[in-house]
PDB file of N, CA and C in Angstrom:
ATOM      1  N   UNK A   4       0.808  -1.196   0.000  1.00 46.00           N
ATOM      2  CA  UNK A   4       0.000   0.000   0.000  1.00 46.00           C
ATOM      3  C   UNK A   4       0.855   1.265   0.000  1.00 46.00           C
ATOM      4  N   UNK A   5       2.189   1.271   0.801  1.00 47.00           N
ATOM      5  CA  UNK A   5       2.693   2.344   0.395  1.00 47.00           C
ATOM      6  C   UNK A   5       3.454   2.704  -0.739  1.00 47.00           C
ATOM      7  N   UNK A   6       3.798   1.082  -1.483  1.00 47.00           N
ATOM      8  CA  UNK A   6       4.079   2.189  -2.718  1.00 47.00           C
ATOM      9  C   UNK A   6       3.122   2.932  -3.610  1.00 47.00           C
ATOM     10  N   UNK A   7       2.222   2.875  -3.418  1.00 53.00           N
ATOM     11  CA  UNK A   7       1.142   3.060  -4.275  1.00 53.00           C
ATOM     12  C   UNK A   7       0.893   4.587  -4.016  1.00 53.00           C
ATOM     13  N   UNK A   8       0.619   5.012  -2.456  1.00 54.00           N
ATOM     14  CA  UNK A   8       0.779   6.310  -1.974  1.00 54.00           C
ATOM     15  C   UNK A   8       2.362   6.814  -2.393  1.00 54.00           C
ATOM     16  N   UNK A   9       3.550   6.205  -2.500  1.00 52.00           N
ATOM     17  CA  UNK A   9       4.602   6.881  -2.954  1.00 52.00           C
ATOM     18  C   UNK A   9       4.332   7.186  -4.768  1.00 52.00           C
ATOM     19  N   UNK A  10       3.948   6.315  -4.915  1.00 52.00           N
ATOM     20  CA  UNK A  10       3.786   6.491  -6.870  1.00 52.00           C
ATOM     21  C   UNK A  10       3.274   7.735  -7.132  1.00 52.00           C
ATOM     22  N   UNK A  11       2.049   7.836  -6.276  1.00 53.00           N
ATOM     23  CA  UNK A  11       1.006   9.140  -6.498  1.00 53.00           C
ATOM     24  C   UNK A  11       1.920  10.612  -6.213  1.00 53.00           C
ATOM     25  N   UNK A  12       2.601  10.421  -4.842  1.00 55.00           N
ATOM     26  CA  UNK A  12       3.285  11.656  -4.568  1.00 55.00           C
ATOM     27  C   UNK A  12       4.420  11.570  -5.307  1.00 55.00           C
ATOM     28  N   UNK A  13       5.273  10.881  -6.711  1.00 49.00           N
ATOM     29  CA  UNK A  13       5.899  11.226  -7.427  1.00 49.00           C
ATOM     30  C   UNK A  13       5.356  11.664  -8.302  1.00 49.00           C
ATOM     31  N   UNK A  14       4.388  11.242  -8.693  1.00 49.00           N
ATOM     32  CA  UNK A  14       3.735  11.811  -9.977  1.00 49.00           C
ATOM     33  C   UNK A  14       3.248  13.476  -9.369  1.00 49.00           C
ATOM     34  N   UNK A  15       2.753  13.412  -8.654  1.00 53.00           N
ATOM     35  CA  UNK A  15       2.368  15.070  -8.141  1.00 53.00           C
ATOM     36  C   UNK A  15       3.852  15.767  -8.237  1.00 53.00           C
ATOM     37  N   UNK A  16       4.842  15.206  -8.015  1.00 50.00           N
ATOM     38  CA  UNK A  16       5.713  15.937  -7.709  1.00 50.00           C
ATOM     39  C   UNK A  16       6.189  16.768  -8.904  1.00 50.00           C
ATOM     40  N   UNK A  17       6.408  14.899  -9.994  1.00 52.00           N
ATOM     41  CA  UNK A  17       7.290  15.522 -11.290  1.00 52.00           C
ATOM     42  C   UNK A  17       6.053  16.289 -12.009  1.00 52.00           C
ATOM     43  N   UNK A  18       4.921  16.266 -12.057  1.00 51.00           N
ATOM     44  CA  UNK A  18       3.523  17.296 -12.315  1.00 51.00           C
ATOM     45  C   UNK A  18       4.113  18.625 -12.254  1.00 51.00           C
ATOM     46  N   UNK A  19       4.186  19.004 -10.758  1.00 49.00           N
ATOM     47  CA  UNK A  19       4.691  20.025 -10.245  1.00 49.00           C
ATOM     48  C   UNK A  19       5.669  20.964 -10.783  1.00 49.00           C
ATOM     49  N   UNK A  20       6.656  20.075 -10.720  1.00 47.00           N
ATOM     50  CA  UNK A  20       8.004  21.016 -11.556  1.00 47.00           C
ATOM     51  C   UNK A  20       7.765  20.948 -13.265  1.00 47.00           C
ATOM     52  N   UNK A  21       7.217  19.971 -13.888  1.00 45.00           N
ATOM     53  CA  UNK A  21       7.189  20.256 -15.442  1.00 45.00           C
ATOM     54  C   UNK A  21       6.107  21.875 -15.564  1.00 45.00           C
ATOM     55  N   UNK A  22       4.895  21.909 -14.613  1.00 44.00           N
ATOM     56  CA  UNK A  22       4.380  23.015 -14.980  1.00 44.00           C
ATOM     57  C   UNK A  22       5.183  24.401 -14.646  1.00 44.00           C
ATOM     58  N   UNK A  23       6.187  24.080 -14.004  1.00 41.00           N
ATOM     59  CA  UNK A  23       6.748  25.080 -13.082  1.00 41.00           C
ATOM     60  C   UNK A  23       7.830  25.407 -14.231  1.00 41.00           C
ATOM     61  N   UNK A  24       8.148  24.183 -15.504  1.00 42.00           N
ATOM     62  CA  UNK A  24       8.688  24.948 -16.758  1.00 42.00           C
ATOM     63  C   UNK A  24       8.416  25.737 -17.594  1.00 42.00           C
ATOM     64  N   UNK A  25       7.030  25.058 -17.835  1.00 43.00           N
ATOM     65  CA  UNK A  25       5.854  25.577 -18.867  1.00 43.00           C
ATOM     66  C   UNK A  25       6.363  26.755 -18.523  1.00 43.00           C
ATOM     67  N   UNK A  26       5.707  27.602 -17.262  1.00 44.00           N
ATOM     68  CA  UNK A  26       5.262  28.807 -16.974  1.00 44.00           C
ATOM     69  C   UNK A  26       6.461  29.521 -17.301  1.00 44.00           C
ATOM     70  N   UNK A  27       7.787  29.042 -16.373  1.00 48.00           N
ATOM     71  CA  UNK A  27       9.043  30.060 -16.780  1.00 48.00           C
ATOM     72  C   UNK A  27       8.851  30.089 -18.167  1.00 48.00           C
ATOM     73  N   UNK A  28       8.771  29.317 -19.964  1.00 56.00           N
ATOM     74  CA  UNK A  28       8.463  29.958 -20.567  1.00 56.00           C
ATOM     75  C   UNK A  28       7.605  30.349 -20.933  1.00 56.00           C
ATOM     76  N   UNK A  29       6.479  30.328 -20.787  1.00 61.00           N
ATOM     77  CA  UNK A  29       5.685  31.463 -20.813  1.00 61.00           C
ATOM     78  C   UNK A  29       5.648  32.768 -20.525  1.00 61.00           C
ATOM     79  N   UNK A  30       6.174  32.530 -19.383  1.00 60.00           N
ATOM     80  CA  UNK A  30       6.819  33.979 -19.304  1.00 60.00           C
ATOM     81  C   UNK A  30       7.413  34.694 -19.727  1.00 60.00           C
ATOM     82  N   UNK A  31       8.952  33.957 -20.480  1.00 81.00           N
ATOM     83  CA  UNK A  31       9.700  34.589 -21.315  1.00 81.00           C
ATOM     84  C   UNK A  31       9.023  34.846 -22.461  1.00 81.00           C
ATOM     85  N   UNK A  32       8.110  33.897 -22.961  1.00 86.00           N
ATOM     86  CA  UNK A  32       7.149  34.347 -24.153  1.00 86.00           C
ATOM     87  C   UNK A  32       6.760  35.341 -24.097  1.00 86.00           C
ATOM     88  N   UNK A  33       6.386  35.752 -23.081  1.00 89.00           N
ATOM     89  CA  UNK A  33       5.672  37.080 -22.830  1.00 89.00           C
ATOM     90  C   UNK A  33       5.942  38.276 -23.009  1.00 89.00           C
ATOM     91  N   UNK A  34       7.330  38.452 -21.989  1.00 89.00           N
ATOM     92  CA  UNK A  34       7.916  39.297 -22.042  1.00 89.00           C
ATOM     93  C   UNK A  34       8.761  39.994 -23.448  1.00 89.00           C
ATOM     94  N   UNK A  35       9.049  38.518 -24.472  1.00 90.00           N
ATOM     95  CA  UNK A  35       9.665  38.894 -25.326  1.00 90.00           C
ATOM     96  C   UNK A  35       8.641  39.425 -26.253  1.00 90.00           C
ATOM     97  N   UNK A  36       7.242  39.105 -26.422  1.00 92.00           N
ATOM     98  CA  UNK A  36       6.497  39.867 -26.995  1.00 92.00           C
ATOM     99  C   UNK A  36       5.772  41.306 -26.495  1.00 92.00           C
ATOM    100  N   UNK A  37       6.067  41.918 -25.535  1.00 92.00           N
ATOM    101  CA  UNK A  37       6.199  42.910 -25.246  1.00 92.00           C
ATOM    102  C   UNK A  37       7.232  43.566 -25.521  1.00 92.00           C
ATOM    103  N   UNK A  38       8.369  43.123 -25.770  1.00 91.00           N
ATOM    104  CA  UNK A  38       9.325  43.943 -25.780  1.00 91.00           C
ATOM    105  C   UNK A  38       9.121  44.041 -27.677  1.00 91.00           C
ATOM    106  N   UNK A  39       8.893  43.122 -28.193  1.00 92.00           N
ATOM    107  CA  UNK A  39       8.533  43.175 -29.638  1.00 92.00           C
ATOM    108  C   UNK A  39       7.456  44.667 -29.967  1.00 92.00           C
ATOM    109  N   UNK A  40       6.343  44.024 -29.648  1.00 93.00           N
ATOM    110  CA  UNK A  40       5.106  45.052 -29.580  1.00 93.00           C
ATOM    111  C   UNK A  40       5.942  46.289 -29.099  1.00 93.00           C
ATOM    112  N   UNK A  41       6.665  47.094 -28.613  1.00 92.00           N
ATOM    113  CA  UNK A  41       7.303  47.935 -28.144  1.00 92.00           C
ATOM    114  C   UNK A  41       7.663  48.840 -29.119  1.00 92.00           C
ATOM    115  N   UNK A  42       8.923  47.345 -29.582  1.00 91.00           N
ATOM    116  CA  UNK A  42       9.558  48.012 -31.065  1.00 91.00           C
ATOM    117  C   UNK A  42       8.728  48.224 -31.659  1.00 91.00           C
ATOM    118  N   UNK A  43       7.634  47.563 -32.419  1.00 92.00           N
ATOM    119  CA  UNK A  43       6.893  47.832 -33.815  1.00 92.00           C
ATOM    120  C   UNK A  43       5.965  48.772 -33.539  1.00 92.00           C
ATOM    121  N   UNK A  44       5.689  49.102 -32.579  1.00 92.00           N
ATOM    122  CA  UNK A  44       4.620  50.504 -32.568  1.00 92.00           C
ATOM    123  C   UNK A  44       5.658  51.963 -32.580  1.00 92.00           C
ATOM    124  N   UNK A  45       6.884  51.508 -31.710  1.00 91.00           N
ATOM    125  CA  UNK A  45       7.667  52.710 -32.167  1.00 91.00           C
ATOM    126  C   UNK A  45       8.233  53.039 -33.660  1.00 91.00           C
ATOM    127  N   UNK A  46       8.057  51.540 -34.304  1.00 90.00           N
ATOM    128  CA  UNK A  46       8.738  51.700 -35.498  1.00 90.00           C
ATOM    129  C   UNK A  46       7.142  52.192 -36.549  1.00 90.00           C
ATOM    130  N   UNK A  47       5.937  51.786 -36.719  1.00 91.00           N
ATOM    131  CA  UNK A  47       5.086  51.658 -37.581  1.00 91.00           C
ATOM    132  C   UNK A  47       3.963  52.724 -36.889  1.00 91.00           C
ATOM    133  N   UNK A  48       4.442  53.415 -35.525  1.00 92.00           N
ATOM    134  CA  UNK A  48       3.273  53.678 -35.091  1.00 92.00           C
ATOM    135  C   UNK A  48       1.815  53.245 -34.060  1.00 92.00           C
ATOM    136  N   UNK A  49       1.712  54.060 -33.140  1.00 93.00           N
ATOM    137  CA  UNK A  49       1.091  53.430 -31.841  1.00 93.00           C
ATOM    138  C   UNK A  49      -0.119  52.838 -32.220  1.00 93.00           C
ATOM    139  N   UNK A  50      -1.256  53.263 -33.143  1.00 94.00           N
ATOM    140  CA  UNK A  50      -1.813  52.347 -33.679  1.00 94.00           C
ATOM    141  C   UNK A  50      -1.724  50.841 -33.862  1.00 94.00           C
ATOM    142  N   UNK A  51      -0.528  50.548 -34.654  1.00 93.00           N
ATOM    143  CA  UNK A  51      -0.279  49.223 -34.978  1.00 93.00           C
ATOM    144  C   UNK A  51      -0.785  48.045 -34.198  1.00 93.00           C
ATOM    145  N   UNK A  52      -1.435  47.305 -34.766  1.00 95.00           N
ATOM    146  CA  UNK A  52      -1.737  45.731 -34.076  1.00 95.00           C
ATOM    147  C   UNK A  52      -0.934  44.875 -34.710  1.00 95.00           C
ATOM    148  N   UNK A  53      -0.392  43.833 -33.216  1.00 95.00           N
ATOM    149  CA  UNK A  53       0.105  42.921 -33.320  1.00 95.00           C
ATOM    150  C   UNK A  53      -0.388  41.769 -32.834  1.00 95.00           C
ATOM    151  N   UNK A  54      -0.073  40.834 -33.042  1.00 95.00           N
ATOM    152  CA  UNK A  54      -0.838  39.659 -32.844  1.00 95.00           C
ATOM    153  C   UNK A  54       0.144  38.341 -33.249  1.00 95.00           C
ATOM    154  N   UNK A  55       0.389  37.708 -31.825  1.00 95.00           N
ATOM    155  CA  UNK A  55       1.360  36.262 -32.383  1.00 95.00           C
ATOM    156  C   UNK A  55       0.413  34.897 -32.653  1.00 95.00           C
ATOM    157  N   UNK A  56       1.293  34.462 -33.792  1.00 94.00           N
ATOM    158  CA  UNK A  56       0.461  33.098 -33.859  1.00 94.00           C
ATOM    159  C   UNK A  56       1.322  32.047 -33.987  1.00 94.00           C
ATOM    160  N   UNK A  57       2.640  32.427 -33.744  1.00 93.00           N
ATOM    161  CA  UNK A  57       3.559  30.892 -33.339  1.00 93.00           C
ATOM    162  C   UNK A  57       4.753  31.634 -32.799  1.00 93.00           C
ATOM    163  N   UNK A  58       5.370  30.191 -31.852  1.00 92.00           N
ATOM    164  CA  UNK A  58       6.828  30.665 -31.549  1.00 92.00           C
ATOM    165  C   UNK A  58       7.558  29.583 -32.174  1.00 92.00           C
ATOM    166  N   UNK A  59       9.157  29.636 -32.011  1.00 89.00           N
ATOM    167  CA  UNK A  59      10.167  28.514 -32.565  1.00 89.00           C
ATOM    168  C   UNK A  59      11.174  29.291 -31.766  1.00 89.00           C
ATOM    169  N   UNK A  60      11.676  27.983 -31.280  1.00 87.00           N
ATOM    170  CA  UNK A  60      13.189  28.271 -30.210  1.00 87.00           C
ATOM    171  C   UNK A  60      14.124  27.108 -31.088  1.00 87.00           C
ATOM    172  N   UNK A  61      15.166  27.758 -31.224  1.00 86.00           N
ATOM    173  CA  UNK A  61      16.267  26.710 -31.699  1.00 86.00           C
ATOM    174  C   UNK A  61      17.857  27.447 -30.737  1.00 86.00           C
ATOM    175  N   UNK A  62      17.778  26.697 -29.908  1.00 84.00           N
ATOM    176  CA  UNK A  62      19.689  26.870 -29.552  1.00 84.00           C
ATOM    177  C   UNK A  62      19.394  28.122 -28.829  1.00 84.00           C
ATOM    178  N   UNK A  63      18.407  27.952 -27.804  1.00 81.00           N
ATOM    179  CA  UNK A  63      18.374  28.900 -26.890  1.00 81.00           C
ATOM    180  C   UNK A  63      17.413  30.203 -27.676  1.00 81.00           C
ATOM    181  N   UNK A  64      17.549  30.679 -28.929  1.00 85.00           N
ATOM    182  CA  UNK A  64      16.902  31.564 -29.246  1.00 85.00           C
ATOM    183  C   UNK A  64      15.724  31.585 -29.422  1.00 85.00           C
ATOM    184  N   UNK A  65      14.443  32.567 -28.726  1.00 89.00           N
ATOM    185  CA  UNK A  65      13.207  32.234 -29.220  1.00 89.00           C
ATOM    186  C   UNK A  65      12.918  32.986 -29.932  1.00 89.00           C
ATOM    187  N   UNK A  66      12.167  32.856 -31.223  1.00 91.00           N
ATOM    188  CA  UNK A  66      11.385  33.365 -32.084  1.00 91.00           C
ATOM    189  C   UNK A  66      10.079  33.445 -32.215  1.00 91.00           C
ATOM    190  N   UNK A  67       9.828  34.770 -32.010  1.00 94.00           N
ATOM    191  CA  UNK A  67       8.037  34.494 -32.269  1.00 94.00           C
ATOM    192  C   UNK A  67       7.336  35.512 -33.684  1.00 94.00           C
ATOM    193  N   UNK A  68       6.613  34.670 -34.042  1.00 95.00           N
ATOM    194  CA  UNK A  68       6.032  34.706 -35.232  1.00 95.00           C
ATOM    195  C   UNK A  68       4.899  35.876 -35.192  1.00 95.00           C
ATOM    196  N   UNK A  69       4.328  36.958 -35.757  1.00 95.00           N
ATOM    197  CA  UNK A  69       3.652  38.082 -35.857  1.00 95.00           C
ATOM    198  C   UNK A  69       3.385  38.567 -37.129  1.00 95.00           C
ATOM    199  N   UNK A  70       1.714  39.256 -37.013  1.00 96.00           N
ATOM    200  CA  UNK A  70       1.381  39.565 -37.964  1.00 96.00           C
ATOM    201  C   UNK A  70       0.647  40.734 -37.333  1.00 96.00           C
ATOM    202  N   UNK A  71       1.902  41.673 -38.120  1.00 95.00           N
ATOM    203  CA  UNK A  71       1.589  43.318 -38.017  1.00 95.00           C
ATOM    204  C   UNK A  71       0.966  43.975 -38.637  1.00 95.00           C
ATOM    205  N   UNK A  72      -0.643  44.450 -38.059  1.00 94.00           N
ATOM    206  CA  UNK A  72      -1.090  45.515 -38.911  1.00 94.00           C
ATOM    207  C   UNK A  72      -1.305  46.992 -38.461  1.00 94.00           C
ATOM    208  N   UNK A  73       0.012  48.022 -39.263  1.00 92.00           N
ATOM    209  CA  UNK A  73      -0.095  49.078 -39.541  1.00 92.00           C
ATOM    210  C   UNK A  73      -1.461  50.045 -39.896  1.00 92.00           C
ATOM    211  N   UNK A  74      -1.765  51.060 -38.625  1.00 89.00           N
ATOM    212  CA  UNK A  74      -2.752  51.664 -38.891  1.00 89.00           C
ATOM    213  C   UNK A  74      -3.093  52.323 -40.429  1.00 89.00           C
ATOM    214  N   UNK A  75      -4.220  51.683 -41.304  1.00 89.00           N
ATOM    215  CA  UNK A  75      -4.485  51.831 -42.819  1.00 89.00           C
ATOM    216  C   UNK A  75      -3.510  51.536 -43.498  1.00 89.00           C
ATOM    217  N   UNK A  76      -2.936  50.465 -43.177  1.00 90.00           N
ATOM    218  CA  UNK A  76      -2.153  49.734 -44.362  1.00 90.00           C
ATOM    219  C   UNK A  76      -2.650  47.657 -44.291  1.00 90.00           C
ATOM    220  N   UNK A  77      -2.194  47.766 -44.908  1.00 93.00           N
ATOM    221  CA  UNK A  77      -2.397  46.068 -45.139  1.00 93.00           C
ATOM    222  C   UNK A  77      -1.414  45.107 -44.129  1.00 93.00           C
ATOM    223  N   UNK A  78      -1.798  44.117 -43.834  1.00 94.00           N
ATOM    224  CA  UNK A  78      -1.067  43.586 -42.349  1.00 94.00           C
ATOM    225  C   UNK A  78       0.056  42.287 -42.993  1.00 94.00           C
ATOM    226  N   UNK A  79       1.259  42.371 -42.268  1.00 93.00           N
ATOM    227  CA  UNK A  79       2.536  41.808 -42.932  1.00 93.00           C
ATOM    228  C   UNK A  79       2.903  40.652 -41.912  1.00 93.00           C
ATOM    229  N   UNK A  80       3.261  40.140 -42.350  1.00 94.00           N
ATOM    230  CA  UNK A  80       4.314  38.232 -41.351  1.00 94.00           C
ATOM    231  C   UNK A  80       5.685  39.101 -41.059  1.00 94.00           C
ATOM    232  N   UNK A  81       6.088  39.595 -39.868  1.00 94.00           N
ATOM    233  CA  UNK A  81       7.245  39.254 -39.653  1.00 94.00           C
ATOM    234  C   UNK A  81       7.605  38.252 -38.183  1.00 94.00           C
ATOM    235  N   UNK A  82       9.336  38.660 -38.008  1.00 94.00           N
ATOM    236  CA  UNK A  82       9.780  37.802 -36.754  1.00 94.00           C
ATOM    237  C   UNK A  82      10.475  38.454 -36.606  1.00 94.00           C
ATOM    238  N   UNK A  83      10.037  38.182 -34.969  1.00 92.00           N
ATOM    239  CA  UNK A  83      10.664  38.827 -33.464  1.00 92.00           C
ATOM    240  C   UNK A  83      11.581  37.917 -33.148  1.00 92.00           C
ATOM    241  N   UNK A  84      13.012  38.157 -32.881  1.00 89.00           N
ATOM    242  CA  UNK A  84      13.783  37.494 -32.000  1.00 89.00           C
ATOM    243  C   UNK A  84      14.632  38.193 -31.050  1.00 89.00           C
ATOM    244  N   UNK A  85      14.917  37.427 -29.706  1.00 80.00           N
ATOM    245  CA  UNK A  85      15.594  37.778 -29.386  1.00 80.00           C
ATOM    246  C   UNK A  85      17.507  37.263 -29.543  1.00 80.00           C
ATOM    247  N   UNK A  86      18.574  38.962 -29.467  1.00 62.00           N
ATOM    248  CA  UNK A  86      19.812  38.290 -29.636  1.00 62.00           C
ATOM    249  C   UNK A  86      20.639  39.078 -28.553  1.00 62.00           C
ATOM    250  N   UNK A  87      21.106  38.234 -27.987  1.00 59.00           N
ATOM    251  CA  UNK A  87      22.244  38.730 -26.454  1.00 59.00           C
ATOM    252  C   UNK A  87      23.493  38.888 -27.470  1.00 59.00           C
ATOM    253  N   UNK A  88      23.859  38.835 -28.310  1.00 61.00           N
ATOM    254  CA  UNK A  88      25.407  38.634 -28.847  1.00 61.00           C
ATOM    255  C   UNK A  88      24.983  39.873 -29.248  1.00 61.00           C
ATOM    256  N   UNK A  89      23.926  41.192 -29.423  1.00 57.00           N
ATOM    257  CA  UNK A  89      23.574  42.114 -30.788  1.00 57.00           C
ATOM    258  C   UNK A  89      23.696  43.689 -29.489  1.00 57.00           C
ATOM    259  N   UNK A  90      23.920  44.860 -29.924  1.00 57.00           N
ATOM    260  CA  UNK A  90      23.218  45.834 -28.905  1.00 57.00           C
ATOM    261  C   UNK A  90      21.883  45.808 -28.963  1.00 57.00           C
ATOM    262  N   UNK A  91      21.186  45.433 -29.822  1.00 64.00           N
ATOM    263  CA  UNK A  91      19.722  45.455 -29.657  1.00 64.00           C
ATOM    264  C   UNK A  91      18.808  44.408 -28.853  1.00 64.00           C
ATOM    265  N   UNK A  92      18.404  44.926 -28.465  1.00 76.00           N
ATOM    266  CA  UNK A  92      17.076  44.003 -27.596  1.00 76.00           C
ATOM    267  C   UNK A  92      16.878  42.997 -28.577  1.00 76.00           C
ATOM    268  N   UNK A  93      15.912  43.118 -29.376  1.00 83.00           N
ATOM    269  CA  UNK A  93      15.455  42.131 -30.258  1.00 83.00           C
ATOM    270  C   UNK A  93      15.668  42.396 -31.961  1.00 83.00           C
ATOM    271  N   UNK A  94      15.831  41.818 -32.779  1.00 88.00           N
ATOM    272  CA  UNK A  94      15.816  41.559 -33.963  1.00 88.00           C
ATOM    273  C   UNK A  94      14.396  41.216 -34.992  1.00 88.00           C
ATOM    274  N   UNK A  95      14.547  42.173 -35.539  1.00 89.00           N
ATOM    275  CA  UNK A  95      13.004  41.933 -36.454  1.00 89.00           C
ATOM    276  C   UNK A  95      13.548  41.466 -37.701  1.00 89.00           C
ATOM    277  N   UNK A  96      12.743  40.678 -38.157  1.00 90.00           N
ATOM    278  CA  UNK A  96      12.635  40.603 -39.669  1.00 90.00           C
ATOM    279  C   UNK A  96      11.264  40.207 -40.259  1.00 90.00           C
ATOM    280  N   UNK A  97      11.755  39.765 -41.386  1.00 89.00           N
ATOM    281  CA  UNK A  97      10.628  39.684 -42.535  1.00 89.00           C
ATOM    282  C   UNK A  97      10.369  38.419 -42.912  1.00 89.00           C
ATOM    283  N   UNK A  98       9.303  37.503 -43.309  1.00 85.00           N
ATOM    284  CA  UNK A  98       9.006  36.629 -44.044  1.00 85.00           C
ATOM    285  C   UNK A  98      10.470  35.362 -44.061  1.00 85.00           C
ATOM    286  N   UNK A  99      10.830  36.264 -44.623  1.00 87.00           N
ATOM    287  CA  UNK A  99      12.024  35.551 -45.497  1.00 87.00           C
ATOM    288  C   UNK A  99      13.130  35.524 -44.809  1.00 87.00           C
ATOM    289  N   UNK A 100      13.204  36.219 -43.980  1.00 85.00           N
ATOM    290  CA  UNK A 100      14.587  36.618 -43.101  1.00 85.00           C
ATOM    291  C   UNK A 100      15.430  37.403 -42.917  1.00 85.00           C
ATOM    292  N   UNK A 101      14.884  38.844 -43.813  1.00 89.00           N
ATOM    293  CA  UNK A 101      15.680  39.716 -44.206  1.00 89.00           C
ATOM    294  C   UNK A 101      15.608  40.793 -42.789  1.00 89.00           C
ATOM    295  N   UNK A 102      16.259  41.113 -42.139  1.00 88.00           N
ATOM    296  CA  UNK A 102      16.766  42.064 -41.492  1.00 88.00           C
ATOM    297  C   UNK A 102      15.800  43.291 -41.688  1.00 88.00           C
ATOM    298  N   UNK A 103      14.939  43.661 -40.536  1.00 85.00           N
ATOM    299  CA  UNK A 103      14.806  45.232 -41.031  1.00 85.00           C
ATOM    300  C   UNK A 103      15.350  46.392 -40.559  1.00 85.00           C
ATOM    301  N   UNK A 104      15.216  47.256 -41.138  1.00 71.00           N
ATOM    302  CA  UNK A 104      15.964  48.434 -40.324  1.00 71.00           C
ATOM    303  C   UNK A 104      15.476  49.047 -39.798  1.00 71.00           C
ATOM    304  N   UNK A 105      15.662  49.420 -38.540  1.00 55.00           N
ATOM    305  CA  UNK A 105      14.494  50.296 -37.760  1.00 55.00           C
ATOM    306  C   UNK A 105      14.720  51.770 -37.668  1.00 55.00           C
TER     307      UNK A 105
END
């Protein structure tokens, strides 16, 4: 009988800490799309809506996916990343990958 009560309180446990990953990124999700939304309204204007509809992390970097629409203009795919090696906070680009200039 007690392993059975031990099984349960491992499973609660490792429960516990996997959500306790989730959230740290989520959080960073978060934050890095704020700091995105930041840039692109300073860059396109406070108007602008943004709106994410995917992320991708490879090798520590996360990328999140956005579709910016510029007050009375037509709404565009770019990507938000963040880069610690860059002076800039985050890195925008385009579709394709091209660098924009802010």
């Amino acid at each position: 009988m007690k392993l059975i009560g031990f099984g349960k309180r491992t499973a609660a446990v490792m429960a516990a800490s996997l959500m306790m990953n989730v959230t740290g990124a989520a959080a960073d999700t978060s934050e890095q799309l704020a700091i995105c939304k930041s840039e692109l309204k300073a860059m396109y204007g406070e108007e602008t809506r943004v709106r994410m509809y995917g992320t991708k992390s490879y090798r520590g970097v996360m990328t999140l996916k956005l579709k910016v629409t510029p007050a009375g203009d037509l709404p565009t795919t770019l990507q938000c990343s963040g880069d610690a090696e860059s002076d800039q906070r985050v890195v925008l680009k385009d579709k394709n990958g091209a660098t924009l200039v802010s």
